[in-house]
Structure formats: C-alpha cells, structure tokens
mmCIF file of C-alpha atoms in Angstrom:
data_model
loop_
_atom_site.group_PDB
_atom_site.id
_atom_site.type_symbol
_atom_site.label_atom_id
_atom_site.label_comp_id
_atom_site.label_asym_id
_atom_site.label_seq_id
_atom_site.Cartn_x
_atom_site.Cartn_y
_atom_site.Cartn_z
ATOM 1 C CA UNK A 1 7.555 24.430 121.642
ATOM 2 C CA UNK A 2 7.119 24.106 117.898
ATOM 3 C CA UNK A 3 4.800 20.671 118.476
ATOM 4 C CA UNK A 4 2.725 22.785 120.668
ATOM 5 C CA UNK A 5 1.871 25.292 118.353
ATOM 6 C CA UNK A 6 1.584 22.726 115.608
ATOM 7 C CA UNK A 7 -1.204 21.300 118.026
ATOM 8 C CA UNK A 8 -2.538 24.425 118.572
ATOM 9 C CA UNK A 9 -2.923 24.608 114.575
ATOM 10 C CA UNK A 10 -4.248 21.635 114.030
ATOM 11 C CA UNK A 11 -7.250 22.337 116.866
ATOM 12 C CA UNK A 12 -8.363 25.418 115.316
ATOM 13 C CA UNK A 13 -8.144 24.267 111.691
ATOM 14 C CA UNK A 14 -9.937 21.100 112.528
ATOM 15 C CA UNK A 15 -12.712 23.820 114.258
ATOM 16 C CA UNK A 16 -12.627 26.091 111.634
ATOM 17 C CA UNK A 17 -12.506 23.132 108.744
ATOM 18 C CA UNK A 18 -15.486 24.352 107.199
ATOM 19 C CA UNK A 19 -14.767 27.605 105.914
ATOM 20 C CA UNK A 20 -11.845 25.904 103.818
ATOM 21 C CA UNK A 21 -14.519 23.628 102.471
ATOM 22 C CA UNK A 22 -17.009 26.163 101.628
ATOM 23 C CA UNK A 23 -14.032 28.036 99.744
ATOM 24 C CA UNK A 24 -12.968 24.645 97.761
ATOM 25 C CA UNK A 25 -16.668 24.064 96.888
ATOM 26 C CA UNK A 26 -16.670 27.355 95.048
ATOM 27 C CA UNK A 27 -13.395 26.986 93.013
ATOM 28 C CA UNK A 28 -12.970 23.484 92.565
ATOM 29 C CA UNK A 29 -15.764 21.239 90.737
ATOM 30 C CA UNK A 30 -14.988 17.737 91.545
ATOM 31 C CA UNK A 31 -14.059 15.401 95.003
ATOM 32 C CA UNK A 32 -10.608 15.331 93.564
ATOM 33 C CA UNK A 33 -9.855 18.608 93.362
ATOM 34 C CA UNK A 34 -11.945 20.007 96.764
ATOM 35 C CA UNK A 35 -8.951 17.190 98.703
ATOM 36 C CA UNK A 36 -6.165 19.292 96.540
ATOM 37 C CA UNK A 37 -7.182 22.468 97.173
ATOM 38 C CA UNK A 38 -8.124 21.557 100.933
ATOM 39 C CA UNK A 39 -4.356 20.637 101.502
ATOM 40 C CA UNK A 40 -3.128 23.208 99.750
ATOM 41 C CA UNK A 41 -4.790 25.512 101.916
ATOM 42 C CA UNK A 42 -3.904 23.779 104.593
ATOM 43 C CA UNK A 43 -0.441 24.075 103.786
ATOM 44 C CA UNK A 44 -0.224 27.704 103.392
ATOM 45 C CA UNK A 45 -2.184 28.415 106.540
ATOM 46 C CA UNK A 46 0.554 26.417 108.299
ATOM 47 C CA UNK A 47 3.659 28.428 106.596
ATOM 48 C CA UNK A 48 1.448 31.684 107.632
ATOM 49 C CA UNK A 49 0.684 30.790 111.247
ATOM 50 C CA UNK A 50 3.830 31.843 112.690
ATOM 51 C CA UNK A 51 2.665 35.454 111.347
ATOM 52 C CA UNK A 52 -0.657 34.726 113.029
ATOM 53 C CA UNK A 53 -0.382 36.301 116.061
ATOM 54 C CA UNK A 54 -3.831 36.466 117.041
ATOM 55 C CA UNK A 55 -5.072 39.666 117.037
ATOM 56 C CA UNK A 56 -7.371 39.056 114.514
ATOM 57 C CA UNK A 57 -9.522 36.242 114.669
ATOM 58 C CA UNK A 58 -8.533 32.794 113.492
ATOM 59 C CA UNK A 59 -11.327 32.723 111.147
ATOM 60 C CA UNK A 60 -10.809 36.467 109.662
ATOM 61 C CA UNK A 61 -7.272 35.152 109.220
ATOM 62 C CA UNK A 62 -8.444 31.651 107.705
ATOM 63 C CA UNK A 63 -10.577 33.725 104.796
ATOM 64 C CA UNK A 64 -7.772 35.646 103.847
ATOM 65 C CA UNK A 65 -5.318 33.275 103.952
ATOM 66 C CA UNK A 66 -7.489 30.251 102.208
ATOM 67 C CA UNK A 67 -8.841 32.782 99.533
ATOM 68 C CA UNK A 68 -5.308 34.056 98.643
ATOM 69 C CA UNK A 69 -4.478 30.519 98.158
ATOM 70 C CA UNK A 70 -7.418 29.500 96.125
ATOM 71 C CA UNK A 71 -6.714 32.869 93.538
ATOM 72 C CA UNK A 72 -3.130 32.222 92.798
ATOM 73 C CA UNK A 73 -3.405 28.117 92.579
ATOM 74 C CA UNK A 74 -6.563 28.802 90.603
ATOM 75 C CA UNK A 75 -4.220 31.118 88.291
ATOM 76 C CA UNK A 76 -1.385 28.410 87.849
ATOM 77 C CA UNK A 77 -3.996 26.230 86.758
ATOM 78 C CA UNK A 78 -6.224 28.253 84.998
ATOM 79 C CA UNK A 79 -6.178 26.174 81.979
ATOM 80 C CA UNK A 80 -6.482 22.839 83.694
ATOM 81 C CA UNK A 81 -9.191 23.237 85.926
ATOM 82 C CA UNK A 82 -11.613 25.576 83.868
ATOM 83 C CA UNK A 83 -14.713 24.075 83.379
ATOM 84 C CA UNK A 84 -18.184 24.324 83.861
ATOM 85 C CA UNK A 85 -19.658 21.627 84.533
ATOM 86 C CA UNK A 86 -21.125 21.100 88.102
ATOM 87 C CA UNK A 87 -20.875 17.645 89.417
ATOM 88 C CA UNK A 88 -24.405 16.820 90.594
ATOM 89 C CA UNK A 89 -23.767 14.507 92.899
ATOM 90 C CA UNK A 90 -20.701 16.509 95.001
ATOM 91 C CA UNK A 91 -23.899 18.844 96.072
ATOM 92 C CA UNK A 92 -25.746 17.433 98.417
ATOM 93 C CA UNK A 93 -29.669 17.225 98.237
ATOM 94 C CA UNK A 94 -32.251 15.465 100.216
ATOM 95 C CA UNK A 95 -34.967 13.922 98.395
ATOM 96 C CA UNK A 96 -37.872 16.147 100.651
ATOM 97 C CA UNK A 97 -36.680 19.011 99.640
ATOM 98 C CA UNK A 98 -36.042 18.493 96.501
ATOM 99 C CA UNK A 99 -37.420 21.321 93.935
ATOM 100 C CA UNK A 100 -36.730 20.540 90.251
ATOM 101 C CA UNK A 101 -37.255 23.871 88.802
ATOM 102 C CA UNK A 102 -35.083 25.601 92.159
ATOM 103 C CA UNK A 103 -32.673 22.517 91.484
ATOM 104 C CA UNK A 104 -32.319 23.888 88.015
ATOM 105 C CA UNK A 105 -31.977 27.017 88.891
ATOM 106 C CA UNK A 106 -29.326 26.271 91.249
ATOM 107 C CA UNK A 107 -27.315 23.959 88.523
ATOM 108 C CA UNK A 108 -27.422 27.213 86.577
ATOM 109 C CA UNK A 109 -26.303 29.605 89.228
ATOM 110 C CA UNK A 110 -23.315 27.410 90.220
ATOM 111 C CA UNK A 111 -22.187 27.035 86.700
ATOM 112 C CA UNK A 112 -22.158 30.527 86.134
ATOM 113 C CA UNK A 113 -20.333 31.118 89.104
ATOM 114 C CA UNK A 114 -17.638 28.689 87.852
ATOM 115 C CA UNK A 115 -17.509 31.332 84.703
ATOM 116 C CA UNK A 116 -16.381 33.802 87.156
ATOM 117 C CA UNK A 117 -13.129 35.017 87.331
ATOM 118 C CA UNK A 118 -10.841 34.098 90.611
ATOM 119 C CA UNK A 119 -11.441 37.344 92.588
ATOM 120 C CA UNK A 120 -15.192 37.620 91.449
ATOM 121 C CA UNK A 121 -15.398 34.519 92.838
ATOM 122 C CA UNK A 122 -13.693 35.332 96.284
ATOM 123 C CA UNK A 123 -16.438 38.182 96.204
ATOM 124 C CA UNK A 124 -19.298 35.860 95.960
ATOM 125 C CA UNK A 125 -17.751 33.876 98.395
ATOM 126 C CA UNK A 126 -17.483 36.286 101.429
ATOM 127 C CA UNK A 127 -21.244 37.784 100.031
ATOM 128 C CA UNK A 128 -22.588 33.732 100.616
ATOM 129 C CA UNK A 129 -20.932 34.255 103.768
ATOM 130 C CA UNK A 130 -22.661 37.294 104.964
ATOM 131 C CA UNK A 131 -19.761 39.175 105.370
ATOM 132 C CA UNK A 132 -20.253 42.982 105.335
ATOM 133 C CA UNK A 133 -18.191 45.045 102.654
ATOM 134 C CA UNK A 134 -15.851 46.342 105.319
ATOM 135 C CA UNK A 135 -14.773 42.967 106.225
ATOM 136 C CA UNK A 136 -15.223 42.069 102.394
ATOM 137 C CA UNK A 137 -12.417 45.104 101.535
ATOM 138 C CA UNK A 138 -10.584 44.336 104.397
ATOM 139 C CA UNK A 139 -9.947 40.569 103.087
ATOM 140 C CA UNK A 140 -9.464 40.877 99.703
ATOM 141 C CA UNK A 141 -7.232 44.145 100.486
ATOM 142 C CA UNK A 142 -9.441 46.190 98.018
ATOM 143 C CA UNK A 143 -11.367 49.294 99.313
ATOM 144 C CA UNK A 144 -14.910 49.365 99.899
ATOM 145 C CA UNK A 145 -16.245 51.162 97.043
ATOM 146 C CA UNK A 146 -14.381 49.112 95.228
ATOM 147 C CA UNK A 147 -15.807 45.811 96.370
ATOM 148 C CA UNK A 148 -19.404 47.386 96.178
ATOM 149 C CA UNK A 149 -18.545 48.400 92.492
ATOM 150 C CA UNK A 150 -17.250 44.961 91.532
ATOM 151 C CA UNK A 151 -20.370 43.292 93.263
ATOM 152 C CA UNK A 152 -22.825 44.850 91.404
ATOM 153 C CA UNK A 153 -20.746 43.498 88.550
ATOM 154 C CA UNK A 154 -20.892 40.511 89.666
ATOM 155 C CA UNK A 155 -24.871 40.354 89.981
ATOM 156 C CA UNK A 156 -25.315 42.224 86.659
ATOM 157 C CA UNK A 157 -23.099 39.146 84.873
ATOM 158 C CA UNK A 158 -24.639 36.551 86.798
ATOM 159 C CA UNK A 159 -28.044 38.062 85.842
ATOM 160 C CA UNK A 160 -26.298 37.829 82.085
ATOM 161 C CA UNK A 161 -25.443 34.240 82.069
ATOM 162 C CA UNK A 162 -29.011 33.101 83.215
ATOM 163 C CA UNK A 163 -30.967 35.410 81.106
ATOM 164 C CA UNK A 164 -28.681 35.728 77.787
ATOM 165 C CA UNK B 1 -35.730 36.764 94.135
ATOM 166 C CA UNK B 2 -32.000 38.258 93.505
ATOM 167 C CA UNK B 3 -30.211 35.371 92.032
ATOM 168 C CA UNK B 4 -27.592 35.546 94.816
ATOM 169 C CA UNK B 5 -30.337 34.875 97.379
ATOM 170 C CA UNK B 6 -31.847 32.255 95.914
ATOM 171 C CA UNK B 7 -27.854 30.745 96.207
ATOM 172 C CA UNK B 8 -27.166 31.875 99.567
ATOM 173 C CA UNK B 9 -30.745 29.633 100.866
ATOM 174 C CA UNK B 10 -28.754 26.777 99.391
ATOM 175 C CA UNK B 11 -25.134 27.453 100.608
ATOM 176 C CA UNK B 12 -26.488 27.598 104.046
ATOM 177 C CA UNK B 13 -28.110 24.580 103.638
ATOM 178 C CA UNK B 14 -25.116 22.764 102.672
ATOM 179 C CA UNK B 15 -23.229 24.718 104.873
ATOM 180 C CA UNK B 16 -22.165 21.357 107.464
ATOM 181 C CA UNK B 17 -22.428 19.184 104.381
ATOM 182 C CA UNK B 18 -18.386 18.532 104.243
ATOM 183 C CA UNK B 19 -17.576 15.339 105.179
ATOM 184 C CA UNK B 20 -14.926 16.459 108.135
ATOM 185 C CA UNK B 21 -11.346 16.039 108.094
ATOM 186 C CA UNK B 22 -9.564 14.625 111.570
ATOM 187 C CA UNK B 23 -6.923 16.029 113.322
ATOM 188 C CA UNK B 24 -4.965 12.970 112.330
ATOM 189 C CA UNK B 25 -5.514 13.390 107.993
ATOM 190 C CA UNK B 26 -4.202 17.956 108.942
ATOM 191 C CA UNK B 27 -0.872 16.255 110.924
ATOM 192 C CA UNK B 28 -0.620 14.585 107.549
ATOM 193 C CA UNK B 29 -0.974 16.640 105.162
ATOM 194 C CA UNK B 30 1.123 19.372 107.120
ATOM 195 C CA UNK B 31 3.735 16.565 106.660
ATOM 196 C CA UNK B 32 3.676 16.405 102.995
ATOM 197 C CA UNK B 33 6.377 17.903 102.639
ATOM 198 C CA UNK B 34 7.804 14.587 102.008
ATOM 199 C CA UNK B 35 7.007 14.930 98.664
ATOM 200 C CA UNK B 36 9.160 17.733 97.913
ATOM 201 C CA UNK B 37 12.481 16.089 99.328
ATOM 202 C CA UNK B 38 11.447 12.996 97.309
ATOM 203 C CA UNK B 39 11.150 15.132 93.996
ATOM 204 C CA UNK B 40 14.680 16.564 94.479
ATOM 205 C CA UNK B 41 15.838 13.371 94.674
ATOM 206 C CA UNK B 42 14.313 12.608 91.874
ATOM 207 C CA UNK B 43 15.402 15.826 90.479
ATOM 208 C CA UNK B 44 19.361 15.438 91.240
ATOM 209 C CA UNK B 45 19.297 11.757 89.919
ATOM 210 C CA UNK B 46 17.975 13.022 86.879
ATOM 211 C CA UNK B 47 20.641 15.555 86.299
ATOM 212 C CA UNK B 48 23.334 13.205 87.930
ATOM 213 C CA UNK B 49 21.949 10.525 85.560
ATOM 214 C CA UNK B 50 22.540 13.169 82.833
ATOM 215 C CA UNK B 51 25.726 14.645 83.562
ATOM 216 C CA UNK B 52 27.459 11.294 84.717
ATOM 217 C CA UNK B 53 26.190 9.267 81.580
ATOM 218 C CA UNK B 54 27.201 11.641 78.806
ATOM 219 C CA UNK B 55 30.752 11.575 80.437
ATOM 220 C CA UNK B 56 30.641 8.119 79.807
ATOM 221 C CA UNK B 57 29.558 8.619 76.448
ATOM 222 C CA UNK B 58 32.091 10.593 75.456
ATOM 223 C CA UNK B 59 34.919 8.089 76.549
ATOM 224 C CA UNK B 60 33.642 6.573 73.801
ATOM 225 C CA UNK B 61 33.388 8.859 71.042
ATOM 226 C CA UNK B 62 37.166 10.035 71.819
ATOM 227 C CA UNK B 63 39.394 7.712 69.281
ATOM 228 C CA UNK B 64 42.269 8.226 71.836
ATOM 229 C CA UNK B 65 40.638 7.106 75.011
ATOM 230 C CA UNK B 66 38.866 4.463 72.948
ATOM 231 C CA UNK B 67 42.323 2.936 71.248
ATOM 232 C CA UNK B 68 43.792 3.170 74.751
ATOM 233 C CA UNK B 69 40.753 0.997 75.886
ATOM 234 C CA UNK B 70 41.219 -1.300 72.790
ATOM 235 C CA UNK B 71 45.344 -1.546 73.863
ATOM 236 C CA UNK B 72 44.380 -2.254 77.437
ATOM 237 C CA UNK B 73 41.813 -5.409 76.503
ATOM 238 C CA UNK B 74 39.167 -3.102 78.688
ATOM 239 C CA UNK B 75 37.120 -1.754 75.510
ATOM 240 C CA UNK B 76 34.631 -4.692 75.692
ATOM 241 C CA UNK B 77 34.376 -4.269 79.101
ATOM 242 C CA UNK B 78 33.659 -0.841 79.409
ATOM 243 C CA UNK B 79 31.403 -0.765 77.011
ATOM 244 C CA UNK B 80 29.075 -3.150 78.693
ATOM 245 C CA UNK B 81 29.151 -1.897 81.795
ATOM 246 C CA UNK B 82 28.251 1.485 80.531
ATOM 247 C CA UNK B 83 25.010 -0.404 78.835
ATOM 248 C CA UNK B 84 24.525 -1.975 82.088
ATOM 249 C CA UNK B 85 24.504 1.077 84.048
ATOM 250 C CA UNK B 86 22.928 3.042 81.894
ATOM 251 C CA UNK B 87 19.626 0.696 81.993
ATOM 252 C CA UNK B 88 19.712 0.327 86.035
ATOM 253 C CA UNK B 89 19.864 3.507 86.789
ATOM 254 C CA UNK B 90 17.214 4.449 84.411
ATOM 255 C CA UNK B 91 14.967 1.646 86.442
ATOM 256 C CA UNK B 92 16.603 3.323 89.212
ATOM 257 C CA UNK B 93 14.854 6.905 88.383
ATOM 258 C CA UNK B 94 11.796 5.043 87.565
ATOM 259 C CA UNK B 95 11.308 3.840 91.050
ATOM 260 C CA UNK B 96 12.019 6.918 92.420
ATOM 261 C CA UNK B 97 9.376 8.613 90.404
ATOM 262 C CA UNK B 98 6.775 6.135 91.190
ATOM 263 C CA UNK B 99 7.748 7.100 94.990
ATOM 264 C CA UNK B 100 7.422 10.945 94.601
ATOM 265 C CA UNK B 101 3.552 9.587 92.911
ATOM 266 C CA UNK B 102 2.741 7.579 95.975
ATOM 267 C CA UNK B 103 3.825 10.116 98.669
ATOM 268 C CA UNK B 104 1.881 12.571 96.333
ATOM 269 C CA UNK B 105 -1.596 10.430 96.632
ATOM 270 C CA UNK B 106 -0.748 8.920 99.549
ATOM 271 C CA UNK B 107 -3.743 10.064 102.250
ATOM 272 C CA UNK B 108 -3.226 8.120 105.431
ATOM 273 C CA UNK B 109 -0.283 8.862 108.253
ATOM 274 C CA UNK B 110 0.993 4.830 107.880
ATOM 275 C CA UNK B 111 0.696 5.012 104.352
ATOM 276 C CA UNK B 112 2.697 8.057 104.255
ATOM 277 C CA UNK B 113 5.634 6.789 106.384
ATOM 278 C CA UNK B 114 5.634 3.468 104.687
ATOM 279 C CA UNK B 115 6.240 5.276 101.547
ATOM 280 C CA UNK B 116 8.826 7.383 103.481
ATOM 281 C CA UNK B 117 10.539 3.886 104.239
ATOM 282 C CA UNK B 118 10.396 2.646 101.081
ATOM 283 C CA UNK B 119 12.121 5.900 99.554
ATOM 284 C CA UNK B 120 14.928 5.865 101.582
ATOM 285 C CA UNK B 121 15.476 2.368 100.863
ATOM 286 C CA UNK B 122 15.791 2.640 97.252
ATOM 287 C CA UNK B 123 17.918 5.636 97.896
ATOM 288 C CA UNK B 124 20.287 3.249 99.600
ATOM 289 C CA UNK B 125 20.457 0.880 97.496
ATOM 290 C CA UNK B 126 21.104 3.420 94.757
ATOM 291 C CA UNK B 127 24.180 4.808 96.806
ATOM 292 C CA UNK B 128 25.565 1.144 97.362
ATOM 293 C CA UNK B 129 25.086 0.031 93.620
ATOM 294 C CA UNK B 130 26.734 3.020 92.729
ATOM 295 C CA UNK B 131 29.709 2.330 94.648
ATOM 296 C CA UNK B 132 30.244 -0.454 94.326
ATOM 297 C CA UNK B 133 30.137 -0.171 90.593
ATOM 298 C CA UNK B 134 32.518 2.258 91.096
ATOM 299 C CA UNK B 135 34.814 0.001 92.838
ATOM 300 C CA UNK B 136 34.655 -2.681 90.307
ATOM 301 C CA UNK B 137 35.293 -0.574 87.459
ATOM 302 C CA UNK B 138 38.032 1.754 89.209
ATOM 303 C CA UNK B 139 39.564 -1.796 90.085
ATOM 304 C CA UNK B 140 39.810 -3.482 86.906
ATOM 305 C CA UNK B 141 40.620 -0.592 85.225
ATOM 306 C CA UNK B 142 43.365 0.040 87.374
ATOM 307 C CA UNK B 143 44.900 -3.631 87.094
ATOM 308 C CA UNK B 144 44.564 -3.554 83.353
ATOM 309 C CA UNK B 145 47.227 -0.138 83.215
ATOM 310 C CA UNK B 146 49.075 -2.445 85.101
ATOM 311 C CA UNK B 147 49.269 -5.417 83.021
ATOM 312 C CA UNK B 148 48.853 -3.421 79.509
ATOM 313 C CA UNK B 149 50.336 0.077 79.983
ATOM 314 C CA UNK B 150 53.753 -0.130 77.963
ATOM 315 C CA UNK B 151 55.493 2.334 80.570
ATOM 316 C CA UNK B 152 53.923 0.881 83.809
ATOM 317 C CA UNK B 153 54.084 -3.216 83.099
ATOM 318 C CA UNK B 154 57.864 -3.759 83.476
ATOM 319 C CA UNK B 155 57.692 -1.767 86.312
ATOM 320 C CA UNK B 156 54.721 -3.935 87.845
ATOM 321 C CA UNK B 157 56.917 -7.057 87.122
ATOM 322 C CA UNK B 158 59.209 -6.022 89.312
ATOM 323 C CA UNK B 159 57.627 -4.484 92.243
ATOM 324 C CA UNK B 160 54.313 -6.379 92.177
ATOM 325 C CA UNK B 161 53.159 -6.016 95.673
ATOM 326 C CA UNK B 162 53.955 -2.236 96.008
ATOM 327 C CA UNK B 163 51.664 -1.534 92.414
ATOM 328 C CA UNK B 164 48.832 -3.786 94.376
ATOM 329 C CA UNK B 165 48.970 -2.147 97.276
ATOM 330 C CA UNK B 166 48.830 1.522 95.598
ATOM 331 C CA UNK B 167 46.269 0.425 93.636
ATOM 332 C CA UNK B 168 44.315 -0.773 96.162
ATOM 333 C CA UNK B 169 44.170 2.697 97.812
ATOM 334 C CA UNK B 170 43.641 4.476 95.557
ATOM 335 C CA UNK B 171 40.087 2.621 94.321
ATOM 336 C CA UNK B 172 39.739 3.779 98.596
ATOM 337 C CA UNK B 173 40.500 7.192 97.635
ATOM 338 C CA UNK B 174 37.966 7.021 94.897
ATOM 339 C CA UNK B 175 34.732 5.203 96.653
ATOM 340 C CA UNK B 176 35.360 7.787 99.714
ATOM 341 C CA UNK B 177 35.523 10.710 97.111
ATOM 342 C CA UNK B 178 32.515 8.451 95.748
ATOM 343 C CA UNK B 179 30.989 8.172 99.029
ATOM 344 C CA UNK B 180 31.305 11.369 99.875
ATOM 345 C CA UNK B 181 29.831 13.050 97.034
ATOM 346 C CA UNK B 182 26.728 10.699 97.479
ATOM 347 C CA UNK B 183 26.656 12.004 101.099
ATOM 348 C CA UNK B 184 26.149 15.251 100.435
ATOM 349 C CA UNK B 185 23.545 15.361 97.528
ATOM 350 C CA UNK B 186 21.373 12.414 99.067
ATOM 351 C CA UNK B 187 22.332 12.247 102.559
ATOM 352 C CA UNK B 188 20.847 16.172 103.615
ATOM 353 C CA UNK B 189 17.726 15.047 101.801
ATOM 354 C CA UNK B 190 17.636 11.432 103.853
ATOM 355 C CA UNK B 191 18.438 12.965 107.157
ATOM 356 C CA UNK B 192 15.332 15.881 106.097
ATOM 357 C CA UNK B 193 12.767 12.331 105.407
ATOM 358 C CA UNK B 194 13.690 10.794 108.791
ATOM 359 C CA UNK B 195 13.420 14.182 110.219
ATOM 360 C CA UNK B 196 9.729 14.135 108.942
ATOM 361 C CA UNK B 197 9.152 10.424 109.487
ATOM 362 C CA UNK B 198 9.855 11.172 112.851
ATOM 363 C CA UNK B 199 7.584 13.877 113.556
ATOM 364 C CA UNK B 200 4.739 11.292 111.897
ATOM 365 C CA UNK B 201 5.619 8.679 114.170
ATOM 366 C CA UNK B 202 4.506 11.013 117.270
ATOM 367 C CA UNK B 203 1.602 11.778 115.484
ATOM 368 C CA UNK B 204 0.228 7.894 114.965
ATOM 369 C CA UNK B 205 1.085 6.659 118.698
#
C-alpha cells in the first residue's frame, strides 16, 4: 500500500518536475543550490501527499506546496543565500538567438528579481506562469486585491531597479 | 515593452531547459532521510562523549577516589586508558561526521546505501570497542579491590574461587547493563537505517 502510493508520487513528480525547476530557478542562483532546493521540495511534497487527496490538481497542489517551501527555506537562509549575482551560464542561450542588448536586459531583470523579497518573488513566479490572480490569491492564501496591489508593487520596483 | 514581458518571452523559452531528474534520483532523495538518523547518531555520541568523559574526569580531580586509585596500583592505569579513550572516541565522532557529510552529498541510490553500510559499520564497531573497554577496565579494576582493598584481601585469600567467580559476574552484569544501554540509544536508530536501506534496495533492482 504505502510503496504504491510512493510510486504514484514519484510518477507525477517526475511529470510535473518542471514546475519545481522553474520555482528553484527563481530563488536559487547557482547549480548547487537549484539540486538543494529541488530536494527540499521534493521532500516536503512527499510529507504533504498523504493530505493530497486529489481534488485539486497535482500541479495547483505542487505550486503551493513548492512555493511554501521555497519562502520559509529562503527565510532560514536569508543571509546565506542573498546575492545578486546571476550565473550566466545556469541560463541557457542559443547562439541564434542571441540579442546582446535583450541579453542585458534580461541579466538586469533577473538580478533585480533576486532583490525581491520571498513572497514578491512567489508573485512573479505564478505572473511568469500565467496564472490568473484568482489562482494567484488562491496559492499564496492572500486575497485578490491583495495580490493585484502587491503586483503593481512589484512592477513599480522592478521598473526602480532598472531605471534608478 | 512592460519589463515583466520582456521576462516572461524568456522564461518560456527556457521553460524545458531543466536538465530532468529520473524516477530513480526522486526514490532517492525521498530516502534521505538517512541523513537525519545519521546526525542523531552523531548527535547522542557527542553528548554521550560529553557526559561519559567528564565523569571520567572527575575521578580524577577527586583526591579520595584518586588516593584510592594510587592504594590500589590502578592510578597509572586508569589514567591512560582514560587518554586512550578519550582520543578514539574523538576519531570515533570524526568518522561519524564525515558519514552524516557523505549521506548529505551523496546523489546516487548505490552511493547512498553504501554510505548506509558504512555507517552502521562504524556504529558497530563503536558499540563493541566500547564494551569491551568496559570489560577490561570493570575487570581489572575489580581484581585490583581484590588484591589491594585492606577489608576485602584477607578475605580473597581465603575464598579465592568464590571472589573470582563473583567478580566475574558481575563485569556480566555490567557489559549487559553496558549492552543494553547501547541498544537502546543506537540500536532504534540502526534498525530505522536498515529500515531505509531496505526500501532502497527495492528501488535499485
């Protein structure tokens, strides 16, 4: 019984895979610490699933849980893992379409996300992942005036940081 | 273009970019918890380490205890062995820290139970050093009231084999009080590892 669900796990996470990825890439800035936070998440999501009972979708579920995971660990470690810089070569770029002054640009962006604060962050996230603010409130457990409110923020300090 | 756009083009461009984790590496890493049986037993030989050692120190710094030594030809004695012990079991602890770092980075199933192997080896050897230290000391320490202990030695004289025999016990008594004590801080956390190291093993085969 308990092996079969812990098969069951790993099938969807290995499915799903990418949305921990995409949250690692936002809050971690180095190969290292992507593999930490990817097993960390991991881990969590496997203490959780026995509360998963699948009326929401594995995915919904997989935000939540993995975001959750990435705020508080990104707390305890505030101090350790704050930086800015934006390793270059953990972003992946093909030489055609490769646009120095977009490529700039994009350096920029990145590191200014990384200046964000852990739920600012989890905001940007779910916006990069075309998530609509209902879904947005309903992850982060904030309401959705709320998140609209603290997007705008967001925009108005990214707009800050690349234009001081 | 809003800033956020211009990000979103490139996040979706990226967006299968991960190099993939198998099914094999998630059975893994939802079987790290390994490493947090292997810190408590780092943890508990620490604070065994500390509460153990200090009694011996203060053997030691009590004149008493320490004349009584002196009186029983034993002083010497102890006080080596206390030097001895005192350095293996710090190489003791060492090793079992440098297993809670390779279970930590350890990224492959084999890898993973090898380490588990090698933990629980050490452990065991820790255990038996420990006891029989134990038995040694209790042993010798026991013969020398014997031979030295104004009230006890004309009494040994007389009924040698009876003092051996009771002696002999009760070192028994003490490496199964020993033995016991050893069982329950390190022998839950063992079974827990070969709990896990069996659940691994379905997963490689």
């Amino acid at each position: 019984m308990k092996s079969e669900s812990e098969a069951l796990f790993v099938k969807q996470l290995k499915e799903n895979q990418n949305i921990i990825h995409k949250i690692c890439r936002l809050y971690t800035t180095d190969a290292d610490a992507h593999k930490d936070l990817f097993q960390e998440i991991t881990i969590q999501l496997w203490k959780a699933f026995p509360n998963f009972r699948g009326d929401s979708k594995f995915t919904t579920w997989a935000y939540r849980v993995g975001l959750n995971t990435a705020i508080t660990l990104y707390r305890k470690k505030k101090r350790t893992i704050d930086t800015i810089e934006f390793d270059s070569t953990f972003h992946k770029v093909t030489q055609d379409d490769y646009n120095f002054e977009e490529e700039e640009k994009l350096k920029l962006l990145y590191s200014a996300i990384s200046e964000l604060n852990d739920i600012e962050k989890a905001l940007v996230f779910l916006y990069l992942e075309d998530k609509d603010y209902t879904e947005i409130s309903e992850t982060l457990g904030i309401s959705e005036v709320n998140a609209r409110v603290k997007m705008n923020r967001v925009k108005g300090k990214l707009k800050k940081i690349l234009n001081p | 273009m809003d800033e956020l756009e211009i990000l979103k083009k490139d996040w979706k461009k990226n967006e299968n970019a991960f190099d993939q984790v198998t099914e094999k590496e998630i059975y893994g890493m939802l079987h790290k918890r390994s490493s947090s049986i292997v810190k408590w037993i780092l943890i508990i030989s620490i604070l065994e380490f500390l509460f153990l050692r200090l009694l011996d120190l203060s053997i030691f710094l009590d004149d008493e205890y320490s004349n009584r030594m002196k009186e029983h030809h034993i002083y010497d004695f102890e006080k080596f062995v206390t030097i001895f012990n005192f350095v293996v079991l710090l190489v003791f602890i060492y090793y079992f820290y440098r297993n809670l770092k390779a279970i930590n980075s350890s990224s492959s199933v084999k890898k993973l139970m090898q380490d588990i192997i090698n933990t629980r080896k050490i452990v065991k050897y820790y255990v038996w050093y420990n006891l029989v230290l134990v038995g040694i000391t209790s042993a010798i320490v026991i013969y020398s009231q014997f031979m030295y202990d104004k009230n006890i030695n004309h009494l040994y004289d007389k009924y040698q084999l009876f003092f051996i025999l009771g002696g002999f016990f009760f070192v028994i008594i003490i490496l199964l009080l020993f033995w016991l004590f050893y069982r329950l801080l390190y022998g839950i956390l063992l079974r827990r590892l070969q709990k896990n190291y069996n659940e691994l093993q379905k997963i490689d085969f």
